[in-house]
CSV table of C-alpha atoms in Angstrom, one decimal:
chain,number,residue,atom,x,y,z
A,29,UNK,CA,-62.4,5.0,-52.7
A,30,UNK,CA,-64.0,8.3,-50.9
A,31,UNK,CA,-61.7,11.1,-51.2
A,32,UNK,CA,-63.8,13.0,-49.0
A,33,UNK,CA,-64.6,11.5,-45.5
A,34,UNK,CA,-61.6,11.6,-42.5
A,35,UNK,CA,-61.4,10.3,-39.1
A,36,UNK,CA,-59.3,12.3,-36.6
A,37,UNK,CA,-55.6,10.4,-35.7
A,38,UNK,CA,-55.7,10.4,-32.0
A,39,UNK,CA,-52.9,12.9,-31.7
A,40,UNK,CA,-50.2,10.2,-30.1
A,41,UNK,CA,-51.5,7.4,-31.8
A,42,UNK,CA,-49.0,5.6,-34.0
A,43,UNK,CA,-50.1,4.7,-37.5
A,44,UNK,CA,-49.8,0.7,-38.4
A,45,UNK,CA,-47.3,-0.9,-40.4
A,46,UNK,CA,-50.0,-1.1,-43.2
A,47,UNK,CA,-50.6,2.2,-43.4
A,48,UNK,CA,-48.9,4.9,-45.5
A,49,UNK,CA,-49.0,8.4,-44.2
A,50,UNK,CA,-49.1,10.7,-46.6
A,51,UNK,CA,-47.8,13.9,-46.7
A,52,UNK,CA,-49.1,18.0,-47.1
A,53,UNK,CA,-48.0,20.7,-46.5
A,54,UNK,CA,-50.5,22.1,-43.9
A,55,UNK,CA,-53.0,20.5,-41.4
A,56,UNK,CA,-53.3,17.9,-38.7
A,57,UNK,CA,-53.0,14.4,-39.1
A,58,UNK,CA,-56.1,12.4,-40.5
A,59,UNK,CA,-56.7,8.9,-41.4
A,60,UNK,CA,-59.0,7.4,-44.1
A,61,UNK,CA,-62.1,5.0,-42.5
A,62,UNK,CA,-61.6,1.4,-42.7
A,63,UNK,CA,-63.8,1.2,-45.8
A,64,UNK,CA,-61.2,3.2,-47.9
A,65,UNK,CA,-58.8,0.2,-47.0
A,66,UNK,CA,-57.3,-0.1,-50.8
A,67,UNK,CA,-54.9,-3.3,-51.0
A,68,UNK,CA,-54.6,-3.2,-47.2
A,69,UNK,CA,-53.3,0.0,-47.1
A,70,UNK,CA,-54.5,2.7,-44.6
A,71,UNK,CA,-53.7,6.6,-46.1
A,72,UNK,CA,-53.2,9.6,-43.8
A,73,UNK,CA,-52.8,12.8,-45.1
A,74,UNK,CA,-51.5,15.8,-43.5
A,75,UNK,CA,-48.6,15.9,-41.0
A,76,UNK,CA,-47.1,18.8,-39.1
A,77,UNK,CA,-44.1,20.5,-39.9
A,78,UNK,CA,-41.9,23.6,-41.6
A,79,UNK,CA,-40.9,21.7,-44.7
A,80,UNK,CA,-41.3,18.8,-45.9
A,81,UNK,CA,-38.0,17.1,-44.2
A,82,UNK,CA,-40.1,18.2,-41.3
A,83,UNK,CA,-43.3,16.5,-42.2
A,84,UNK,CA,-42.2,13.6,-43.6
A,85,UNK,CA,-39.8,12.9,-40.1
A,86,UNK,CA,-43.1,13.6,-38.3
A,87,UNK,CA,-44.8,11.0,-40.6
A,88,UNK,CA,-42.5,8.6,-39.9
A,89,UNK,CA,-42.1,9.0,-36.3
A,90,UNK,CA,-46.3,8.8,-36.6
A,91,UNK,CA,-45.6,5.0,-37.6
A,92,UNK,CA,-43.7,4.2,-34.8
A,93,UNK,CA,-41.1,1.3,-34.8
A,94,UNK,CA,-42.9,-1.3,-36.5
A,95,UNK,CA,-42.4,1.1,-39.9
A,96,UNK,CA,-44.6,1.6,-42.7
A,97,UNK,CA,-44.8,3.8,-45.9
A,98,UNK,CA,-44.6,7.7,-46.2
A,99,UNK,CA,-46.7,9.0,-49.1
A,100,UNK,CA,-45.8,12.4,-50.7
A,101,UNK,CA,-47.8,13.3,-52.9
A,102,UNK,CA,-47.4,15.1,-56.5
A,103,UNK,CA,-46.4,19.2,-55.5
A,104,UNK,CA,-42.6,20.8,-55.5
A,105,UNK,CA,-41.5,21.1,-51.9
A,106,UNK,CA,-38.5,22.9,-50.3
A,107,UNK,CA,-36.9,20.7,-47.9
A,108,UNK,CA,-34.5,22.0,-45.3
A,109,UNK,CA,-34.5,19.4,-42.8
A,110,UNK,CA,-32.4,16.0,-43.2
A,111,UNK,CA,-34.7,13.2,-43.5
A,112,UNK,CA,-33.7,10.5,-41.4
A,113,UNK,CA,-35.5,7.1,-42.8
A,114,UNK,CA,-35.1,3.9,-40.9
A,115,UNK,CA,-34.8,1.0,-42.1
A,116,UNK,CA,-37.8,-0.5,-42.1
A,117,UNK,CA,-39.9,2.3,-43.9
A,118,UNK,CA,-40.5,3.3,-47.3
A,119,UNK,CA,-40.7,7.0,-49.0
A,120,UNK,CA,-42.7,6.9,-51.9
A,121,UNK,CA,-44.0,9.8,-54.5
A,122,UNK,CA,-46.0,9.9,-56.8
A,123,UNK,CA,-43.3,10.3,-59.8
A,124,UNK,CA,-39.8,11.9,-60.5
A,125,UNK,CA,-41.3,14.8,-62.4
A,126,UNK,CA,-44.6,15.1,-60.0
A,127,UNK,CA,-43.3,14.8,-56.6
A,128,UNK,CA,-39.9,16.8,-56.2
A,129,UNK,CA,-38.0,17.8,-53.5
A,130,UNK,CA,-35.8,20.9,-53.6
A,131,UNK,CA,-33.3,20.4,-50.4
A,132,UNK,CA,-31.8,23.9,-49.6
A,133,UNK,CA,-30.0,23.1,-46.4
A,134,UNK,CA,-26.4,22.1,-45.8
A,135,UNK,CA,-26.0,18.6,-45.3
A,136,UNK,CA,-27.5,15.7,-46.6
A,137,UNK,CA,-31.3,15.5,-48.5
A,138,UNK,CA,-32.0,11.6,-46.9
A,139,UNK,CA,-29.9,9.4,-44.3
A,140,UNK,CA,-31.1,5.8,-44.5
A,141,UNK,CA,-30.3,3.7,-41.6
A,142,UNK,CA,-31.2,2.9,-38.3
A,143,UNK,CA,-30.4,0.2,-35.7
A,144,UNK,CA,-33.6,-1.6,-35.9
A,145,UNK,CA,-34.3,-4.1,-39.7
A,146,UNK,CA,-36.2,-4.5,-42.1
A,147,UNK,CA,-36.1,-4.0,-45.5
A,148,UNK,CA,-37.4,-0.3,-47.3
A,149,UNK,CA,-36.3,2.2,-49.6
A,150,UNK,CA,-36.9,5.5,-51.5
A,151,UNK,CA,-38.9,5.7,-54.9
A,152,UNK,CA,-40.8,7.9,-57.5
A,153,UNK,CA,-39.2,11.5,-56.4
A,154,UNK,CA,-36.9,13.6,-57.4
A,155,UNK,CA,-34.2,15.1,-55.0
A,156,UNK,CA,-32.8,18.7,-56.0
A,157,UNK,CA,-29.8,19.8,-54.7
A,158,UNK,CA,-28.6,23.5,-54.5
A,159,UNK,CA,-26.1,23.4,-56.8
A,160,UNK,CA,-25.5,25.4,-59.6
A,161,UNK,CA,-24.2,23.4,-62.3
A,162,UNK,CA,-23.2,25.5,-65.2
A,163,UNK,CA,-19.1,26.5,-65.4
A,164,UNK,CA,-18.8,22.9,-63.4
A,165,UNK,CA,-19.8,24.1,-59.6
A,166,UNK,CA,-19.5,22.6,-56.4
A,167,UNK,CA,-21.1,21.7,-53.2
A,168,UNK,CA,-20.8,19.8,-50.0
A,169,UNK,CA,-24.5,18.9,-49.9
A,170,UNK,CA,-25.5,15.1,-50.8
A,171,UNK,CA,-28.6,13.6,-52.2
A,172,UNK,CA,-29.1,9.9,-50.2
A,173,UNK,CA,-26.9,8.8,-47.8
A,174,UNK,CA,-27.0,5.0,-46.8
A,175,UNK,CA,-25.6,3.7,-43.4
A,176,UNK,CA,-23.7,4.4,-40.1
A,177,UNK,CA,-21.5,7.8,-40.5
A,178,UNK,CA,-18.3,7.4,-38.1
A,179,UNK,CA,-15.4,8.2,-39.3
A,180,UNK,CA,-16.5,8.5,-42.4
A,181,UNK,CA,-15.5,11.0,-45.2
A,182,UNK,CA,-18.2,13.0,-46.0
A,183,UNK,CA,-20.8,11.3,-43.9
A,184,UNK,CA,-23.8,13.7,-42.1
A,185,UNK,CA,-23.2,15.5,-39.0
A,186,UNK,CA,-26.1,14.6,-37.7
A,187,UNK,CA,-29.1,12.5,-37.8
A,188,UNK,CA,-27.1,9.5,-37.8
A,189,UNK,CA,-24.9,7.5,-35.9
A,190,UNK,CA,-22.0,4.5,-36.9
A,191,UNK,CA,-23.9,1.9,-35.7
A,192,UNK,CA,-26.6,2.1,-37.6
A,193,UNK,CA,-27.6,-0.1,-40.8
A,194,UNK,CA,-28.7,0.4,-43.9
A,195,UNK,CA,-29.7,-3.4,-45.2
A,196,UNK,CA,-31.7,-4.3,-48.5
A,197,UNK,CA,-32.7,-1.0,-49.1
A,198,UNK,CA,-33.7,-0.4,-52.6
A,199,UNK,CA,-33.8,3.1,-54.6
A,200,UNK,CA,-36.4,3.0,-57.5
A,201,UNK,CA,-37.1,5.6,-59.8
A,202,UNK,CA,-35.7,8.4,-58.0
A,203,UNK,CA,-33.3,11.2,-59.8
A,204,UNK,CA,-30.8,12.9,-57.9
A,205,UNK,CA,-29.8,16.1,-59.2
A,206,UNK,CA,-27.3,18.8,-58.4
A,207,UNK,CA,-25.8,17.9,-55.3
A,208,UNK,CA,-21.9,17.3,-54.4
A,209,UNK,CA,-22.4,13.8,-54.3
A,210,UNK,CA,-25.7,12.5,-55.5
A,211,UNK,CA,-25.3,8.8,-53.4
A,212,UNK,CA,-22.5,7.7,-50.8
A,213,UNK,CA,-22.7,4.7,-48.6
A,214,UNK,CA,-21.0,4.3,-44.8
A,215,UNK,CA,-20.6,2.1,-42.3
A,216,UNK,CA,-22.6,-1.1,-42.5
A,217,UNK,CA,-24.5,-0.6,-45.7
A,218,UNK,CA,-25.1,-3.5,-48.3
A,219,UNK,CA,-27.5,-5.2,-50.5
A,220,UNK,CA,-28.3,-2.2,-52.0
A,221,UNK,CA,-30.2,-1.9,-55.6
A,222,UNK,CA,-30.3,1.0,-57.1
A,223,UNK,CA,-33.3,0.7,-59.7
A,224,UNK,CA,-34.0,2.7,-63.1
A,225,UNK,CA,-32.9,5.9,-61.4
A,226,UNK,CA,-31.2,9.0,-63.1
A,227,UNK,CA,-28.1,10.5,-61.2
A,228,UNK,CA,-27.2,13.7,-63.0
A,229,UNK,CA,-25.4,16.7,-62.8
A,230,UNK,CA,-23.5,16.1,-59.4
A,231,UNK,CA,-20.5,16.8,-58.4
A,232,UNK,CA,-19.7,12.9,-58.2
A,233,UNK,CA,-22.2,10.9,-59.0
A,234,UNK,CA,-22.1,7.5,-56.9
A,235,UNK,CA,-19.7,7.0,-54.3
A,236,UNK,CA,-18.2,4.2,-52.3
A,237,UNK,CA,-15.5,5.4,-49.8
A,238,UNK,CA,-12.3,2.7,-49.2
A,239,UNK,CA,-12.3,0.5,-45.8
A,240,UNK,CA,-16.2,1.1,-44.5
A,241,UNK,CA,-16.8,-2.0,-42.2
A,242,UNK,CA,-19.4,-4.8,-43.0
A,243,UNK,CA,-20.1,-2.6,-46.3
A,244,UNK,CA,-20.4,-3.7,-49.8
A,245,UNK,CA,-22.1,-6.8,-50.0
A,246,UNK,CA,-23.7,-6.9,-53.4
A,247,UNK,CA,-24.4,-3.8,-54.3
A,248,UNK,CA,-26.9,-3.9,-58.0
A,249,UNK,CA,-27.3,-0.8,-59.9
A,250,UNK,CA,-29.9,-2.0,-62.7
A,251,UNK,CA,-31.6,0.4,-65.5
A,252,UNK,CA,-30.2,3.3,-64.5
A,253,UNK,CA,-28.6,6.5,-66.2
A,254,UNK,CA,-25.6,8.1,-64.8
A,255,UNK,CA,-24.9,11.3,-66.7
A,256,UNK,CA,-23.1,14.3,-67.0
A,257,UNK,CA,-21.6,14.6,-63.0
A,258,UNK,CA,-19.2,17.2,-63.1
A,259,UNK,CA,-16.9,14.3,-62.0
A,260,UNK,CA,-16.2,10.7,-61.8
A,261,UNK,CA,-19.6,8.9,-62.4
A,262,UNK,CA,-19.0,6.2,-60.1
A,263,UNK,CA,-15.8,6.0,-57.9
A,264,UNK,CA,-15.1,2.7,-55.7
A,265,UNK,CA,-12.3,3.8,-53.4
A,266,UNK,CA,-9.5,1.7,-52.8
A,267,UNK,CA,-9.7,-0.2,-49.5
A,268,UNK,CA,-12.8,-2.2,-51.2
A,269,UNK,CA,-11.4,-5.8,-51.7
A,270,UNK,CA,-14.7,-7.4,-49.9
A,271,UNK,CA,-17.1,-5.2,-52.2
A,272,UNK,CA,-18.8,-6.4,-55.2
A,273,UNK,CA,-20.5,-4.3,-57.6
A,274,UNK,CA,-23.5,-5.2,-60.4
A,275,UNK,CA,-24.1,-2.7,-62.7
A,276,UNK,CA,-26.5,-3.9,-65.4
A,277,UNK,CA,-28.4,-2.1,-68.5
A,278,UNK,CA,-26.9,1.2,-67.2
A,279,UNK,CA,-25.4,4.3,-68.6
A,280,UNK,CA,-22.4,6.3,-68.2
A,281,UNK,CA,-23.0,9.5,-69.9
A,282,UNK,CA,-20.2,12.4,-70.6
A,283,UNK,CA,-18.9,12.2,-66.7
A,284,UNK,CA,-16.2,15.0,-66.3
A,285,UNK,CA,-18.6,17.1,-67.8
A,286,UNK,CA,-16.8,20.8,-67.6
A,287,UNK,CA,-13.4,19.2,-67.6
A,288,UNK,CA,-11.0,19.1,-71.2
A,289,UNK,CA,-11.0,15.2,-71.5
A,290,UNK,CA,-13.3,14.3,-69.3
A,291,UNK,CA,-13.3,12.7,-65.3
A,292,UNK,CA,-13.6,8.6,-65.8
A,293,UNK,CA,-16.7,7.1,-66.4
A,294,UNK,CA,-15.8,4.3,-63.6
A,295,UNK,CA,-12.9,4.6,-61.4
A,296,UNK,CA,-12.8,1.2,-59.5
A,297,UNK,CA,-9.8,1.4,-56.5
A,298,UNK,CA,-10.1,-2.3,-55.5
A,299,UNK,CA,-13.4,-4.0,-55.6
A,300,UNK,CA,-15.3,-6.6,-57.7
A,301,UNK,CA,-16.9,-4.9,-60.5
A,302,UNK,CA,-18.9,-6.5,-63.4
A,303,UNK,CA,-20.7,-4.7,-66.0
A,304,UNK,CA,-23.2,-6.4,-67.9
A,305,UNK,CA,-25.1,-4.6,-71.4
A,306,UNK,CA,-24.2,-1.2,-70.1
A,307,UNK,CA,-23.5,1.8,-72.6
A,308,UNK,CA,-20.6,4.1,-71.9
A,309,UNK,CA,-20.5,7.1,-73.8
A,310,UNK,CA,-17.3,9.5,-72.6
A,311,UNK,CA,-15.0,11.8,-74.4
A,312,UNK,CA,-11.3,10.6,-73.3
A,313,UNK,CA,-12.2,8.5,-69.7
A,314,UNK,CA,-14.0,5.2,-70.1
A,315,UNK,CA,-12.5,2.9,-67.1
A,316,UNK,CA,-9.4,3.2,-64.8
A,317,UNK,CA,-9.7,-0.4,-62.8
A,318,UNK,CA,-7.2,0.3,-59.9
A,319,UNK,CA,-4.9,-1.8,-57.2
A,320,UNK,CA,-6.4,-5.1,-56.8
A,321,UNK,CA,-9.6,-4.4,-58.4
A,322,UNK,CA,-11.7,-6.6,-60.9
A,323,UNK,CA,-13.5,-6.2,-63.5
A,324,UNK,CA,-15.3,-8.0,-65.8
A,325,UNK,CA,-17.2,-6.1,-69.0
A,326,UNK,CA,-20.1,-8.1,-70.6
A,327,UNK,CA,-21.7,-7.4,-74.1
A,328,UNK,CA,-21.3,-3.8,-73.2
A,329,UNK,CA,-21.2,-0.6,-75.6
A,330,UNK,CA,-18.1,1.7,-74.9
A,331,UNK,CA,-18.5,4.4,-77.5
A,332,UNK,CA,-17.3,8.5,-78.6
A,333,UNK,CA,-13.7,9.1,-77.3
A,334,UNK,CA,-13.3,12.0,-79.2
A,335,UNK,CA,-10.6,13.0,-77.2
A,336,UNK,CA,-8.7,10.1,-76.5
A,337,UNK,CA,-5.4,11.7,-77.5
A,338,UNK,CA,-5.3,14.0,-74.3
A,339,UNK,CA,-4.5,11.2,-71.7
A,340,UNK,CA,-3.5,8.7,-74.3
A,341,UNK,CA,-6.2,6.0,-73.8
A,342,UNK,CA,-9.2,5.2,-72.8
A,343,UNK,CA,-9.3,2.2,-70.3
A,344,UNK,CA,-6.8,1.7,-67.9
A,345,UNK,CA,-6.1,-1.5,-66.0
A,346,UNK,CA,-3.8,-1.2,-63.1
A,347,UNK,CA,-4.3,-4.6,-62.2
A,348,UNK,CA,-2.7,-7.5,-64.9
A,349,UNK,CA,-5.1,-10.4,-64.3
A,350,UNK,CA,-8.1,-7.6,-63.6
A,351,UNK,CA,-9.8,-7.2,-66.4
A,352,UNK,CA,-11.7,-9.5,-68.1
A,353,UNK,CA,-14.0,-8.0,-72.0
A,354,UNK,CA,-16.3,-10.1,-73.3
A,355,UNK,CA,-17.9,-9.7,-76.1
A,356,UNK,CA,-19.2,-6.1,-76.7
A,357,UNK,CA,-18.0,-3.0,-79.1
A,358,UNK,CA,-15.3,-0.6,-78.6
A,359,UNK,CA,-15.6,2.4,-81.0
A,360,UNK,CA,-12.7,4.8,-80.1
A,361,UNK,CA,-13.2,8.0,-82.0
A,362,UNK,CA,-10.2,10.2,-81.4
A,363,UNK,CA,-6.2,9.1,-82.2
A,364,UNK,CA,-5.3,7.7,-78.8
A,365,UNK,CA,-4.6,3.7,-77.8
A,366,UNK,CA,-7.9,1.8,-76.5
A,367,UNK,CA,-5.6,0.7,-73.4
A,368,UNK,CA,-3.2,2.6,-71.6
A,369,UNK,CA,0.3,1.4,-73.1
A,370,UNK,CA,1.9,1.3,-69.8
A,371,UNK,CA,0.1,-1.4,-68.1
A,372,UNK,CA,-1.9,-5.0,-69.5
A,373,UNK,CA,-5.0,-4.4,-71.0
A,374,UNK,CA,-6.7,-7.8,-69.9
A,375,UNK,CA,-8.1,-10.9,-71.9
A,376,UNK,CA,-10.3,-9.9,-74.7
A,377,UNK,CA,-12.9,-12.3,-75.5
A,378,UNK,CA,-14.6,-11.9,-79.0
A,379,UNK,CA,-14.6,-8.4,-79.3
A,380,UNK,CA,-16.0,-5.6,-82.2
A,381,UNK,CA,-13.0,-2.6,-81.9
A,382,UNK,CA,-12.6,-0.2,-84.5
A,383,UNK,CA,-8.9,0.3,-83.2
A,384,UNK,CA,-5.9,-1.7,-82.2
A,385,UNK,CA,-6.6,-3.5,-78.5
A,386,UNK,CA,-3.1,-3.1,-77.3
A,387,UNK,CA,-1.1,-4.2,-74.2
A,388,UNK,CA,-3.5,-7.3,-73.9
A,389,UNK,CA,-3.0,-10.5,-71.9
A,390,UNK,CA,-4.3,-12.0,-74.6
A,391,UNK,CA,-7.5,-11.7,-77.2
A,392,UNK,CA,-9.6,-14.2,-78.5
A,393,UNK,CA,-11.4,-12.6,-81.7
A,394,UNK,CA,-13.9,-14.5,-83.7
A,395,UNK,CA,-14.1,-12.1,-86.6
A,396,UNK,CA,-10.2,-12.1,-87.2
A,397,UNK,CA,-10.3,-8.4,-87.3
A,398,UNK,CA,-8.6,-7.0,-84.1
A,399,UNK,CA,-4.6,-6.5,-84.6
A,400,UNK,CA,-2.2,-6.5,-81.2
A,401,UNK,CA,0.4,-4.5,-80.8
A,402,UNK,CA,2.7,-3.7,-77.9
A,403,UNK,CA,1.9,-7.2,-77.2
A,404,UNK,CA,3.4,-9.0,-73.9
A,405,UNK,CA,5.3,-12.4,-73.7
A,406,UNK,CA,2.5,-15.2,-74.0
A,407,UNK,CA,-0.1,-13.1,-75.8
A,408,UNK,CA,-2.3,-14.8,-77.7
A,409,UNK,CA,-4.9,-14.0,-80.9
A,410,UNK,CA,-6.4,-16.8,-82.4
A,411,UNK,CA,-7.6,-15.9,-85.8
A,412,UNK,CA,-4.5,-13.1,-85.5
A,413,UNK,CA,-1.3,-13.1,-83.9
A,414,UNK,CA,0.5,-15.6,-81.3
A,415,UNK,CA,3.6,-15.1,-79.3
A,416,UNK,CA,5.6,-17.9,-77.8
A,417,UNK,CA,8.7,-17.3,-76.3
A,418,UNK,CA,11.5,-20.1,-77.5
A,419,UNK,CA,9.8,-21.6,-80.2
A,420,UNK,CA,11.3,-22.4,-83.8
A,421,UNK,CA,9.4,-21.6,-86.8
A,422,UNK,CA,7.0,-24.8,-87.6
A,423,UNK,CA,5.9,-26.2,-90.9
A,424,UNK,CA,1.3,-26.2,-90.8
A,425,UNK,CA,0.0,-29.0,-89.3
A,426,UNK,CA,-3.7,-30.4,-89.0
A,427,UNK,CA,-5.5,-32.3,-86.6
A,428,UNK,CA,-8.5,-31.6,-83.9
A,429,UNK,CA,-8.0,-28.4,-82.4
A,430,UNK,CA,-4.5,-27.8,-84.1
A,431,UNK,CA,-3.9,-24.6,-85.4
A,432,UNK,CA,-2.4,-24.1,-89.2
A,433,UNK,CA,0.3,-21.6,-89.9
A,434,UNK,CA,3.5,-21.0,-88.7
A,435,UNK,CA,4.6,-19.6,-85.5
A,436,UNK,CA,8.0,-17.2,-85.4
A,437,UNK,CA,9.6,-16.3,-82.4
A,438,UNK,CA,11.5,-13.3,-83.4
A,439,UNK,CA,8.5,-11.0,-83.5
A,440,UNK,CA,5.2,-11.0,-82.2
A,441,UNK,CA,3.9,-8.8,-84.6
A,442,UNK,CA,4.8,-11.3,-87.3
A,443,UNK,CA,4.0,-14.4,-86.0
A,444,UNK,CA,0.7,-15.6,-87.3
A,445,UNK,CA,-1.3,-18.7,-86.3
A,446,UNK,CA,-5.0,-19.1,-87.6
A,447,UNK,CA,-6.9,-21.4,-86.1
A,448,UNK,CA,-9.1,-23.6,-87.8
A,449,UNK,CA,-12.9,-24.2,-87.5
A,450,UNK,CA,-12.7,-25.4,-84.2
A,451,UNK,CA,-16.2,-25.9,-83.3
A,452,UNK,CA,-16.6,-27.8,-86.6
A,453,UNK,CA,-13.0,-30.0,-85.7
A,454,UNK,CA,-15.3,-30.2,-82.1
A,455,UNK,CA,-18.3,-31.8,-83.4
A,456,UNK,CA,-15.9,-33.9,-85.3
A,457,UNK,CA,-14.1,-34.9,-82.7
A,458,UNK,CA,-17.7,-36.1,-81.1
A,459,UNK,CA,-18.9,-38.3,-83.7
A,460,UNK,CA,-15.5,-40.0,-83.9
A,461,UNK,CA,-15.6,-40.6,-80.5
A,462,UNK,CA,-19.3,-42.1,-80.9
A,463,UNK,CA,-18.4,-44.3,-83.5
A,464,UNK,CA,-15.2,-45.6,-81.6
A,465,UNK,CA,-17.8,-46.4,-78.4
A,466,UNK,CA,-15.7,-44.2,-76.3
A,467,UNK,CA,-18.5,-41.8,-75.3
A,468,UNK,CA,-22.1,-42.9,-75.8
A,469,UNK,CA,-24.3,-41.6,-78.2
C-alpha cells in the first residue's frame, strides 16, 4: 500500500460504508486512491475538530447513515467531547496501550446507540477517565455507555435520547480505566459481548441498573479482567428478572479495593447469572445473589478470603432455590463460613472446598471430603451426611443404586449414608438388563 499519495474528500461528500476514516489530530479530510483498496477497505485520514471526541464525531458524521469504521490511530489524545457512536459503526485503535484516550470532560467518554441498526462496536483503545484512584476516589464521569438514557440513573445528559438502541454491539479489547462507572447500559440495550477487555480501577466497574425496558437480552462478558474497582465489580440491580448474564473465562480481582473487607465481587439483584471457568480472587466479598436472582457457578476458581471473618462469609444467597456450584474450588483463607449462615447456600455439585459448605440445600461431593453443618431439613451429602426428617435408624442394605449405612434422624450431623459405587452398580445394572433382553445390546 502507498502511504504517500491522497485524493481530496469532496468536502460534503460522505465516505462509504467500506471505508474507515481515520483519525489525526490536524488537517482536512483525505481519502486513499482506489488502488490502496486493502481488503475492501477505503482509509481517510485527517478529520476536523478540537479533540478527538470532536474528530472522531466528525468522522462519523463523514460516513453518513449507512455507517462504517472510524480508525484512530496509535497517539494519546485528550478527549473532551462525548462521542456519540451509532449503531451501525465501528471505533477501532490500533491497541489498548497505542491508541488511548484521556476523556477530561464531565459526562460520559462514549454513548452507543442510535435509532437506526446494525450491528458495531468499540475495540483496541483504551479509555482514561479523570479520576484519581489512590485513597479510593470518586467521579460522576463514565467510560461507555450503551442505549437510550430516559429516566435512567446515571445515564448522559446529552448526546442521547430514550429511544435509541444499542443492539449486538460488541466491545473488544478495550480497557476502561478510572472513571465512576467504567460501563452502564440503558434503555433498550442487549446482545452485548464484552470481549478480552480490562475494566479497572473504577468506581464500579460494570453496571446494570434494575427495570430498563427491552434491556438485557443476553448479555456475554468473555476473557475479560475485572479488577480492583473501588467498588462492586459488577452490580445487576434488582428489577432484572428478564436479564441474563454470561460471564465466561473472566476475572474478578480485589473489587472494594480501598474498603476493610472488600465491596462484592458480583452483586446480582435479580437476574439470570451463570458463570462459567471464571477466577475470583476477593478479600471477604465473593457473591451476594439477591431477590429472585439465579445463579449458576461452573468449574470456577473462588480463591483468597483473607478476611472472611469481618462480614462472616463469603457468598451469600438470598434466594433458596438460586444458586446452583458445580464443580470448581473454594479456598476460603480467613476464619469465616463459605456461606452466609442466615440464609441456604444452594446445591453443591462435586465441589473441592478447603472449609465446611454450610447452610446448603444439599451437596453432592465425589471426593467424600466436604462436611455440612448448619444443615436444613432434607439436606443431602452423598459420600457424607444425609438428613431425613421421620425416619428410624435402618440396618445397611445393598442393591443398585442403594446406599449402605445407616440413617439417624435425631441429628443431621450424625447421620451418615455412603453411597456406593454407583456408576459401577450403573453399568451393572446395564448388562443385567442386556442379558435379561429388556434393553438391546
Amino acid at each position: 500500500m502507498s502511504n504517500t499519495w491522497f485524493s481530496a474528500l469532496t468536502s460534503g461528500s460522505p465516505a462509504r460504508n467500506t471505508d474507515v476514516i481515520a483519525i489525526a489530530r490536524s488537517g482536512a479530510n483525505y481519502k486513499l486512491a482506489a488502488s490502496d483498496l486493502i481488503g475492501g477497505v477505503l482509509i481517510a485520514t485527517g478529520c476536523t475538530g478540537g479533540d478527538i471526541g470532536a474528530q472522531v464525531n466528525a468522522a462519523i458524521t463523514a460516513l453518513g447513515s449507512q455507517g462504517g469504521t472510524v480508525f484512530i490511530p496509535a497517539g494519546s489524545y485528550t478527549q473532551t467531547t462525548t462521542i456519540v457512536k451509532p449503531q451501525n459503526v465501528c471505533i477501532v485503535g490500533a491497541g489498548t496501550v497505542a491508541t488511548i484516550l484521556n476523556y477530561t470532560g464531565s459526562g460520559w467518554a462514549v454513548v452507543i446507540g442510535s435509532a437506526t441498526g446494525g450491528m458495531g462496536g468499540v475495540s483496541d483503545l483504551s479509555l482514561i477517565g479523570p479520576m484519581v484512584f489512590t485513597s479510593g476516589g470518586s467521579s460522576t464521569t463514565g467510560g461507555i455507555y450503551l442505549g437510550g438514557t430516559d429516566s435512567v440513573s446515571g445515564s448522559p445528559s446529552s448526546g442521547d435520547v430514550g429511544t435509541n438502541s444499542a443492539f449486538s454491539q460488541n466491545i473488544e479489547r478495550v480497557c476502561v480505566k478510572t472513571f465512576g462507572t467504567g460501563i452502564q447500559w440503558g434503555e433498550n440495550a442487549w446482545c452485548t459481548t464484552i470481549y478480552a477487555s480490562q475494566i479497572v480501577a473504577n468506581g464500579i466497574g460494570l453496571y446494570f441498573p434494575g427495570s430498563l425496558p427491552n434491556s438485557g437480552e443476553r448479555i456475554a462478558i468473555i476473557g475479560c479482567s475485572v479488577y480492583n474497582n473501588i467498588g462492586i465489580g459488577l452490580k445487576i440491580a434488582s428489577g432484572t428478572s428478564d436479564t441474563d448474564f454470561h460471564i465466561v473465562d473472566t476475572s474478578f480481582d480485589y473489587n472494594g479495593y480501598f474498603t476493610a473487607d472488600n465491596a462484592w465481587a458480583i452483586q446480582n439483584g435479580g437476574a439470570l447469572l451463570s458463570l462459567t471457568g471464571c477466577h475470583v480472587e476477593q478479600l471477604g466479598h465473593w457473591l451476594q445473589n439477591l431477590g429472585y436472582g439465579i445463579c449458576t457457578l461452573t468449574g470456577c476458581l473462588f480463591t483468597n478470603g483473607s478476611v472472611s471473618a469481618t462480614l462472616g462469609w463469603l457468598i451469600d444467597n438470598q434466594n433458596i432455590y438460586g444458586l446452583t456450584v458445580s464443580g470448581g474450588s473454594f479456598t476460603n483463607s480467613g476464619s469465616g463460613a463459605l456461606n452466609n449462615t442466615g440464609v441456604t447456600g444452594g446445591v453443591w455439585i462435586g465441589v473441592s472446598a478447603n472449609v465446611t459448605i454450610n447452610n446448603a440445600l444439599a451437596v453432592y461431593d465425589r471426593y467424600g471430603t466436604a462436611t455440612l453443618s448448619s444443615v436444613i431439613a432434607g439436606t443431602l451429602q452423598s459420600s457424607g451426611n444425609l438428613g431425613v426428617n421421620g425416619a428410624t435408624p435402618a440396618a445397611a442394605t445393598t442393591g443398585y443404586g442403594t446406599p449402605t449405612g445407616n440413617a439417624i434422624t435425631s441429628s443431621f450431623a450424625a447421620s451418615t449414608i455412603t453411597l456406593g459405587n454407583l456408576a459401577a452398580e450403573v453399568a451393572q445394572l446395564v448388562l443385567d438388563l442386556k442379558k435379561a433382553g429388556i434393553i438391546k445390546a
